[in-house]
Amino acid sequence: MNRKTLFLILKKISEVSLVLQIVLMVVERTIYPPQDLVNIIRILLITGFILAALALPWVKNTSSLLKILSLMGIILYFIGLLFSDFYILIAIAILIGVLMILLSDSFEGTKDGNNKKEPFPLPEPAERSGNAKTLIKYFTSTMLTLLNPFQLVQMIYQIIGMIRLSKVEDFQQKGKYTLPFTDEWLILNGGIERKDSHSWDVINQRYAYDFVVADSKNKRHVNNGDNLKDYHCYGKSILSPADGKVIKIKDGIRDYPKPGTMTLDFLAKDFRGNFVMIEHEDKEYCFMAHFIPGSFEVKEGDLVKRGQIIGKCGNSGHSTEPHLHFHFQDHPNFYFGRGIPIKFSNLKINGEDKIDAYVKKEDRVAPVNHDMFIYHTRM
Protein backbone atom coordinates (compact mmCIF):
# COMPACT_ATOMS: atom_id res chain seq x y z
CA MET A 1 0.00 0.00 0.00
CA ASN A 2 1.49 3.36 -1.03
CA ARG A 3 1.38 6.49 1.08
CA LYS A 4 -1.26 8.13 -1.09
CA THR A 5 -3.64 5.20 -0.65
CA LEU A 6 -2.97 5.10 3.09
CA PHE A 7 -3.64 8.83 3.31
CA LEU A 8 -7.02 8.43 1.57
CA ILE A 9 -7.98 5.49 3.80
CA LEU A 10 -7.10 7.38 6.98
CA LYS A 11 -8.99 10.43 5.83
CA LYS A 12 -12.07 8.36 5.02
CA ILE A 13 -11.90 6.57 8.41
CA SER A 14 -11.73 9.89 10.23
CA GLU A 15 -14.66 11.35 8.27
CA VAL A 16 -16.84 8.26 8.67
CA SER A 17 -16.03 8.05 12.40
CA LEU A 18 -17.12 11.65 12.83
CA VAL A 19 -20.42 11.09 11.04
CA LEU A 20 -21.11 7.83 12.91
CA GLN A 21 -20.71 9.68 16.20
CA ILE A 22 -23.53 11.98 15.12
CA VAL A 23 -25.62 8.97 14.13
CA LEU A 24 -24.92 7.45 17.56
CA MET A 25 -26.19 10.62 19.23
CA VAL A 26 -29.44 10.38 17.26
CA VAL A 27 -29.85 6.68 18.13
CA GLU A 28 -29.11 7.39 21.79
CA ARG A 29 -31.88 9.99 21.95
CA THR A 30 -34.50 8.01 20.04
CA ILE A 31 -34.38 4.30 20.91
CA TYR A 32 -32.42 4.51 24.21
CA PRO A 33 -30.01 1.56 23.85
CA PRO A 34 -28.04 0.33 26.93
CA GLN A 35 -25.83 3.18 28.07
CA ASP A 36 -22.80 0.96 28.65
CA LEU A 37 -22.97 -0.20 25.04
CA VAL A 38 -23.31 3.40 23.84
CA ASN A 39 -20.27 4.45 25.87
CA ILE A 40 -18.14 1.63 24.46
CA ILE A 41 -19.13 2.44 20.87
CA ARG A 42 -18.53 6.14 21.47
CA ILE A 43 -15.01 5.53 22.79
CA LEU A 44 -14.20 3.27 19.84
CA LEU A 45 -15.47 5.84 17.35
CA ILE A 46 -13.64 8.75 18.98
CA THR A 47 -10.43 6.73 19.24
CA GLY A 48 -10.69 5.73 15.58
CA PHE A 49 -11.29 9.35 14.61
CA ILE A 50 -8.38 10.67 16.67
CA LEU A 51 -5.85 8.08 15.48
CA ALA A 52 -6.87 8.40 11.82
CA ALA A 53 -7.16 12.19 11.68
CA LEU A 54 -3.98 12.88 13.64
CA ALA A 55 -2.00 10.41 11.55
CA LEU A 56 -2.68 12.40 8.35
CA PRO A 57 0.26 14.85 8.70
CA TRP A 58 2.66 11.93 9.19
CA VAL A 59 1.63 10.18 5.98
CA LYS A 60 2.29 13.21 3.80
CA ASN A 61 5.17 15.67 3.71
CA THR A 62 3.79 18.41 5.93
CA SER A 63 5.41 20.95 8.20
CA SER A 64 7.01 19.94 11.49
CA LEU A 65 4.54 22.21 13.28
CA LEU A 66 1.56 20.16 12.06
CA LYS A 67 3.27 16.91 12.98
CA ILE A 68 4.03 18.19 16.48
CA LEU A 69 0.48 19.47 16.85
CA SER A 70 -0.94 16.09 15.83
CA LEU A 71 1.34 14.30 18.28
CA MET A 72 0.20 16.64 21.05
CA GLY A 73 -3.41 15.83 20.15
CA ILE A 74 -2.81 12.09 20.54
CA ILE A 75 -1.08 12.61 23.90
CA LEU A 76 -3.85 14.89 25.18
CA TYR A 77 -6.50 12.37 24.11
CA PHE A 78 -5.01 9.46 26.02
CA ILE A 79 -4.38 11.62 29.09
CA GLY A 80 -8.04 12.60 28.95
CA LEU A 81 -9.05 8.93 28.74
CA LEU A 82 -6.91 7.99 31.73
CA PHE A 83 -8.03 10.84 33.96
CA SER A 84 -11.78 11.50 33.82
CA ASP A 85 -11.42 14.98 35.33
CA PHE A 86 -9.49 16.07 32.25
CA TYR A 87 -12.24 15.46 29.72
CA ILE A 88 -11.52 18.90 28.30
CA LEU A 89 -8.31 17.42 26.89
CA ILE A 90 -10.37 14.99 24.82
CA ALA A 91 -12.35 17.91 23.44
CA ILE A 92 -9.11 19.70 22.51
CA ALA A 93 -7.78 16.56 20.83
CA ILE A 94 -10.99 16.23 18.80
CA LEU A 95 -10.70 19.86 17.68
CA ILE A 96 -7.10 19.23 16.58
CA GLY A 97 -8.31 16.19 14.65
CA VAL A 98 -10.99 18.25 12.91
CA LEU A 99 -8.35 20.87 12.08
CA MET A 100 -6.18 18.20 10.44
CA ILE A 101 -9.09 17.11 8.24
CA LEU A 102 -9.73 20.74 7.35
CA LEU A 103 -6.10 21.32 6.40
CA SER A 104 -5.59 17.94 4.73
CA ASP A 105 -6.66 19.21 1.31
CA SER A 106 -3.85 21.73 1.41
CA PHE A 107 -1.18 19.04 1.78
CA GLU A 108 -2.94 16.17 0.06
CA GLY A 109 -0.67 14.99 -2.71
CA THR A 110 2.43 16.94 -1.61
CA LYS A 111 4.34 13.69 -1.29
CA ASP A 112 3.70 12.99 -4.95
CA GLY A 113 5.43 15.72 -6.89
CA ASN A 114 3.67 14.97 -10.16
CA ASN A 115 0.29 16.35 -9.17
CA LYS A 116 -0.95 19.12 -11.42
CA LYS A 117 -1.66 22.54 -10.06
CA GLU A 118 -5.36 23.31 -9.71
CA PRO A 119 -6.26 24.91 -13.06
CA PHE A 120 -9.20 26.94 -11.83
CA PRO A 121 -8.81 30.21 -9.90
CA LEU A 122 -10.91 30.68 -6.81
CA PRO A 123 -13.80 33.14 -7.13
CA GLU A 124 -12.76 36.65 -6.13
CA PRO A 125 -14.66 36.65 -2.79
CA ALA A 126 -12.56 33.67 -1.65
CA GLU A 127 -9.36 35.18 -3.05
CA ARG A 128 -9.96 38.36 -1.07
CA SER A 129 -10.39 36.38 2.14
CA GLY A 130 -7.17 34.41 1.64
CA ASN A 131 -6.62 30.67 2.05
CA ALA A 132 -6.67 30.60 5.84
CA LYS A 133 -9.92 32.54 6.24
CA THR A 134 -11.54 30.62 3.40
CA LEU A 135 -10.66 27.28 5.02
CA ILE A 136 -12.01 28.46 8.37
CA LYS A 137 -15.25 29.69 6.78
CA TYR A 138 -15.71 26.46 4.86
CA PHE A 139 -15.01 24.36 7.94
CA THR A 140 -17.38 26.42 10.10
CA SER A 141 -20.24 26.21 7.59
CA THR A 142 -19.65 22.46 7.20
CA MET A 143 -19.83 21.89 10.94
CA LEU A 144 -22.97 24.01 11.21
CA THR A 145 -24.71 21.77 8.66
CA LEU A 146 -24.61 19.05 11.32
CA LEU A 147 -26.88 21.20 13.50
CA ASN A 148 -29.49 21.40 10.74
CA PRO A 149 -31.85 18.44 11.38
CA PHE A 150 -32.96 18.32 7.74
CA GLN A 151 -29.42 18.05 6.44
CA LEU A 152 -28.42 15.66 9.22
CA VAL A 153 -31.15 13.22 8.19
CA GLN A 154 -29.98 13.50 4.57
CA MET A 155 -26.41 12.72 5.61
CA ILE A 156 -27.60 9.62 7.46
CA TYR A 157 -29.50 8.46 4.36
CA GLN A 158 -26.36 9.11 2.30
CA ILE A 159 -24.27 6.95 4.62
CA ILE A 160 -26.84 4.14 4.54
CA GLY A 161 -26.89 4.31 0.75
CA MET A 162 -23.09 4.18 0.52
CA ILE A 163 -22.93 1.19 2.85
CA ARG A 164 -25.35 -0.86 0.77
CA LEU A 165 -23.89 0.00 -2.63
CA SER A 166 -20.88 -1.30 -4.50
CA LYS A 167 -19.01 -0.38 -7.64
CA VAL A 168 -20.92 -0.68 -10.91
CA GLU A 169 -19.76 -3.59 -13.06
CA ASP A 170 -20.51 -4.36 -16.71
CA PHE A 171 -22.66 -1.28 -17.19
CA GLN A 172 -23.96 -0.97 -20.75
CA GLN A 173 -25.45 2.41 -21.62
CA LYS A 174 -28.84 2.17 -23.31
CA GLY A 175 -29.77 5.76 -24.06
CA LYS A 176 -28.23 8.49 -26.19
CA TYR A 177 -27.66 11.67 -24.19
CA THR A 178 -26.74 15.19 -25.22
CA LEU A 179 -25.35 17.98 -23.11
CA PRO A 180 -28.00 19.80 -21.03
CA PHE A 181 -27.27 23.27 -22.46
CA THR A 182 -26.81 25.00 -25.83
CA ASP A 183 -23.54 26.92 -25.64
CA GLU A 184 -20.02 26.13 -24.38
CA TRP A 185 -19.58 25.22 -20.70
CA LEU A 186 -16.51 24.24 -18.69
CA ILE A 187 -16.28 21.11 -16.53
CA LEU A 188 -15.08 22.29 -13.13
CA ASN A 189 -15.16 18.77 -11.66
CA GLY A 190 -16.02 15.29 -12.82
CA GLY A 191 -15.08 12.42 -15.06
CA ILE A 192 -14.99 8.63 -15.21
CA GLU A 193 -11.69 8.37 -13.33
CA ARG A 194 -10.91 9.10 -9.69
CA LYS A 195 -8.37 11.81 -10.53
CA ASP A 196 -11.05 13.95 -12.17
CA SER A 197 -13.88 13.28 -9.71
CA HIS A 198 -14.71 15.48 -6.73
CA SER A 199 -17.08 12.86 -5.27
CA TRP A 200 -15.58 9.47 -6.15
CA ASP A 201 -16.31 7.93 -2.76
CA VAL A 202 -19.93 9.11 -2.79
CA ILE A 203 -21.29 6.14 -4.71
CA ASN A 204 -24.33 7.71 -6.36
CA GLN A 205 -22.29 10.78 -7.38
CA ARG A 206 -19.12 8.97 -8.45
CA TYR A 207 -19.44 10.20 -12.03
CA ALA A 208 -21.01 13.58 -11.23
CA TYR A 209 -20.10 16.75 -13.11
CA ASP A 210 -20.01 20.39 -12.06
CA PHE A 211 -20.64 22.50 -15.16
CA VAL A 212 -19.92 26.25 -15.24
CA VAL A 213 -19.44 28.95 -17.87
CA ALA A 214 -15.98 30.52 -17.88
CA ASP A 215 -13.88 32.94 -19.90
CA SER A 216 -10.55 32.09 -21.57
CA LYS A 217 -8.77 32.39 -18.21
CA ASN A 218 -11.26 30.03 -16.52
CA LYS A 219 -12.77 32.91 -14.55
CA ARG A 220 -16.44 32.21 -13.91
CA HIS A 221 -17.74 35.67 -13.06
CA VAL A 222 -17.55 39.35 -13.93
CA ASN A 223 -17.13 42.25 -11.49
CA ASN A 224 -16.16 41.16 -7.97
CA GLY A 225 -18.21 37.96 -7.84
CA ASP A 226 -20.21 39.03 -4.79
CA ASN A 227 -23.55 38.86 -6.57
CA LEU A 228 -25.24 35.82 -8.09
CA LYS A 229 -25.80 37.62 -11.39
CA ASP A 230 -22.04 38.21 -11.69
CA TYR A 231 -21.62 34.54 -12.59
CA HIS A 232 -21.75 33.69 -16.28
CA CYS A 233 -23.89 30.56 -15.89
CA TYR A 234 -26.42 32.02 -13.45
CA GLY A 235 -29.90 32.04 -14.95
CA LYS A 236 -28.95 30.06 -18.07
CA SER A 237 -31.44 27.47 -19.31
CA ILE A 238 -30.82 23.84 -18.39
CA LEU A 239 -32.21 21.29 -20.84
CA SER A 240 -33.25 17.66 -20.74
CA PRO A 241 -30.42 15.47 -22.12
CA ALA A 242 -32.93 13.05 -23.71
CA ASP A 243 -36.59 12.11 -23.84
CA GLY A 244 -37.89 10.95 -20.50
CA LYS A 245 -40.29 11.34 -17.60
CA VAL A 246 -39.89 13.73 -14.67
CA ILE A 247 -40.15 11.57 -11.56
CA LYS A 248 -39.01 13.99 -8.85
CA ILE A 249 -38.72 17.75 -8.42
CA LYS A 250 -37.67 19.74 -5.37
CA ASP A 251 -38.34 23.47 -5.38
CA GLY A 252 -38.51 26.27 -2.83
CA ILE A 253 -34.88 26.19 -1.64
CA ARG A 254 -33.32 29.65 -1.68
CA ASP A 255 -30.31 30.59 -3.79
CA TYR A 256 -27.43 30.88 -1.33
CA PRO A 257 -26.72 34.63 -1.31
CA LYS A 258 -22.96 34.37 -0.65
CA PRO A 259 -21.49 32.98 -3.88
CA GLY A 260 -17.77 32.53 -4.26
CA THR A 261 -17.02 32.51 -0.54
CA MET A 262 -16.57 28.71 -0.55
CA THR A 263 -19.06 28.39 2.31
CA LEU A 264 -22.11 26.11 2.39
CA ASP A 265 -25.71 27.06 3.06
CA PHE A 266 -26.13 25.32 6.43
CA LEU A 267 -29.66 26.73 6.76
CA ALA A 268 -30.99 25.05 3.60
CA LYS A 269 -33.66 22.40 4.12
CA ASP A 270 -32.06 20.27 1.40
CA PHE A 271 -28.35 20.18 0.63
CA ARG A 272 -29.18 19.33 -3.00
CA GLY A 273 -30.99 22.62 -3.42
CA ASN A 274 -33.69 22.68 -6.09
CA PHE A 275 -33.31 19.58 -8.23
CA VAL A 276 -34.94 17.35 -10.82
CA MET A 277 -34.73 13.59 -11.45
CA ILE A 278 -35.65 12.33 -14.93
CA GLU A 279 -36.12 8.69 -15.94
CA HIS A 280 -34.77 8.10 -19.45
CA GLU A 281 -34.23 4.34 -19.72
CA ASP A 282 -34.47 1.37 -17.40
CA LYS A 283 -31.88 2.04 -14.65
CA GLU A 284 -30.75 5.28 -16.29
CA TYR A 285 -31.88 8.36 -14.35
CA CYS A 286 -30.35 11.81 -14.68
CA PHE A 287 -30.13 14.09 -11.66
CA MET A 288 -29.60 17.85 -12.02
CA ALA A 289 -29.33 20.23 -9.08
CA HIS A 290 -28.90 23.81 -7.76
CA PHE A 291 -31.67 25.39 -9.87
CA ILE A 292 -32.98 28.89 -9.18
CA PRO A 293 -36.11 28.58 -7.00
CA GLY A 294 -39.31 28.93 -8.99
CA SER A 295 -37.53 28.51 -12.33
CA PHE A 296 -38.76 25.02 -13.22
CA GLU A 297 -40.78 24.80 -16.43
CA VAL A 298 -41.81 21.18 -15.85
CA LYS A 299 -43.52 19.28 -13.05
CA GLU A 300 -43.50 15.74 -11.68
CA GLY A 301 -45.11 13.30 -14.09
CA ASP A 302 -44.37 15.37 -17.21
CA LEU A 303 -43.00 13.64 -20.29
CA VAL A 304 -40.11 15.71 -21.61
CA LYS A 305 -38.26 15.80 -24.93
CA ARG A 306 -34.57 16.10 -25.60
CA GLY A 307 -33.59 19.77 -25.43
CA GLN A 308 -36.70 20.85 -23.55
CA ILE A 309 -36.06 23.56 -20.96
CA ILE A 310 -36.18 22.17 -17.43
CA GLY A 311 -35.24 25.25 -15.41
CA LYS A 312 -32.55 27.86 -14.76
CA CYS A 313 -29.04 27.34 -13.38
CA GLY A 314 -28.75 28.71 -9.83
CA ASN A 315 -26.95 28.47 -6.51
CA SER A 316 -29.36 26.64 -4.19
CA GLY A 317 -28.28 24.07 -1.59
CA HIS A 318 -24.63 23.17 -1.06
CA SER A 319 -23.30 25.29 -3.90
CA THR A 320 -20.15 27.34 -3.39
CA GLU A 321 -20.85 29.24 -6.62
CA PRO A 322 -23.56 29.06 -9.32
CA HIS A 323 -23.16 25.87 -11.35
CA LEU A 324 -25.02 22.83 -12.63
CA HIS A 325 -24.56 19.56 -10.76
CA PHE A 326 -25.28 16.70 -13.18
CA HIS A 327 -25.02 12.94 -12.79
CA PHE A 328 -26.66 9.68 -13.82
CA GLN A 329 -27.58 6.84 -11.47
CA ASP A 330 -29.30 3.48 -11.74
CA HIS A 331 -32.08 3.96 -9.18
CA PRO A 332 -34.91 6.51 -8.81
CA ASN A 333 -34.05 7.13 -5.15
CA PHE A 334 -31.24 9.69 -4.93
CA TYR A 335 -29.62 7.99 -1.93
CA PHE A 336 -29.84 4.40 -3.12
CA GLY A 337 -28.61 4.71 -6.70
CA ARG A 338 -25.22 3.74 -8.05
CA GLY A 339 -23.52 6.38 -10.15
CA ILE A 340 -23.10 5.32 -13.78
CA PRO A 341 -20.68 6.68 -16.40
CA ILE A 342 -22.40 8.21 -19.41
CA LYS A 343 -21.12 9.01 -22.89
CA PHE A 344 -22.53 12.15 -24.48
CA SER A 345 -23.46 12.34 -28.15
CA ASN A 346 -23.06 15.06 -30.80
CA LEU A 347 -20.72 17.41 -28.99
CA LYS A 348 -17.54 19.43 -29.21
CA ILE A 349 -14.77 18.79 -26.69
CA ASN A 350 -12.21 21.58 -26.63
CA GLY A 351 -13.33 22.57 -30.12
CA GLU A 352 -13.17 19.08 -31.64
CA ASP A 353 -16.33 17.37 -32.92
CA LYS A 354 -17.23 14.04 -31.32
CA ILE A 355 -20.03 11.61 -32.15
CA ASP A 356 -19.93 9.88 -28.75
CA ALA A 357 -17.48 10.56 -25.94
CA TYR A 358 -16.91 10.69 -22.21
CA VAL A 359 -16.03 14.12 -20.85
CA LYS A 360 -13.84 15.09 -17.92
CA LYS A 361 -12.58 17.89 -15.70
CA GLU A 362 -11.05 20.86 -17.60
CA ASP A 363 -12.88 20.01 -20.83
CA ARG A 364 -14.77 22.79 -22.58
CA VAL A 365 -17.87 21.17 -24.03
CA ALA A 366 -20.70 22.28 -26.29
CA PRO A 367 -23.45 20.53 -28.28
CA VAL A 368 -22.97 20.27 -32.03
CA ASN A 369 -26.48 19.79 -33.40
CA HIS A 370 -28.44 22.84 -32.33
CA ASP A 371 -31.41 21.76 -34.46
CA MET A 372 -32.36 19.24 -31.78
CA PHE A 373 -33.10 22.04 -29.32
CA ILE A 374 -36.48 22.89 -30.75
CA TYR A 375 -38.02 23.53 -27.35
CA HIS A 376 -35.26 25.95 -26.40
CA THR A 377 -35.38 28.01 -29.58
CA ARG A 378 -39.16 28.20 -29.54
CA MET A 379 -39.27 29.79 -26.08
Tab-separated table of N, CA and C in Angstrom, residues 23-42:
chain	number	residue	atom	x	y	z
A	23	VAL	N	-24.568	9.980	14.225
A	23	VAL	CA	-25.624	8.966	14.128
A	23	VAL	C	-25.873	8.327	15.495
A	24	LEU	N	-24.797	8.047	16.224
A	24	LEU	CA	-24.923	7.448	17.557
A	24	LEU	C	-25.702	8.361	18.491
A	25	MET	N	-25.458	9.671	18.396
A	25	MET	CA	-26.191	10.622	19.232
A	25	MET	C	-27.682	10.567	18.939
A	26	VAL	N	-28.023	10.461	17.639
A	26	VAL	CA	-29.436	10.375	17.261
A	26	VAL	C	-30.058	9.102	17.803
A	27	VAL	N	-29.345	7.978	17.630
A	27	VAL	CA	-29.845	6.685	18.127
A	27	VAL	C	-30.031	6.727	19.641
A	28	GLU	N	-29.064	7.321	20.323
A	28	GLU	CA	-29.108	7.392	21.785
A	28	GLU	C	-30.333	8.150	22.275
A	29	ARG	N	-30.765	9.138	21.520
A	29	ARG	CA	-31.883	9.986	21.953
A	29	ARG	C	-33.246	9.503	21.440
A	30	THR	N	-33.232	8.472	20.609
A	30	THR	CA	-34.503	8.011	20.039
A	30	THR	C	-34.922	6.629	20.517
A	31	ILE	N	-33.988	5.674	20.517
A	31	ILE	CA	-34.380	4.303	20.909
A	31	ILE	C	-33.791	3.876	22.254
A	32	TYR	N	-32.957	4.725	22.852
A	32	TYR	CA	-32.424	4.507	24.206
A	32	TYR	C	-31.795	3.119	24.385
A	33	PRO	N	-30.707	2.837	23.664
A	33	PRO	CA	-30.011	1.561	23.853
A	33	PRO	C	-29.292	1.553	25.204
A	34	PRO	N	-28.771	0.382	25.641
A	34	PRO	CA	-28.042	0.326	26.926
A	34	PRO	C	-26.883	1.329	26.942
A	35	GLN	N	-26.807	2.107	28.021
A	35	GLN	CA	-25.827	3.177	28.074
A	35	GLN	C	-24.400	2.667	28.040
A	36	ASP	N	-24.157	1.514	28.667
A	36	ASP	CA	-22.798	0.956	28.650
A	36	ASP	C	-22.358	0.648	27.219
A	37	LEU	N	-23.285	0.107	26.437
A	37	LEU	CA	-22.968	-0.196	25.037
A	37	LEU	C	-22.692	1.087	24.264
A	38	VAL	N	-23.509	2.106	24.505
A	38	VAL	CA	-23.311	3.396	23.836
A	38	VAL	C	-21.940	3.967	24.179
A	39	ASN	N	-21.562	3.894	25.441
A	39	ASN	CA	-20.270	4.447	25.870
A	39	ASN	C	-19.099	3.727	25.207
A	40	ILE	N	-19.215	2.403	25.095
A	40	ILE	CA	-18.144	1.632	24.463
A	40	ILE	C	-18.011	2.014	22.991
A	41	ILE	N	-19.154	2.079	22.294
A	41	ILE	CA	-19.126	2.439	20.868
A	41	ILE	C	-18.588	3.846	20.678
A	42	ARG	N	-18.994	4.761	21.583
A	42	ARG	CA	-18.529	6.139	21.466
A	42	ARG	C	-17.006	6.222	21.621
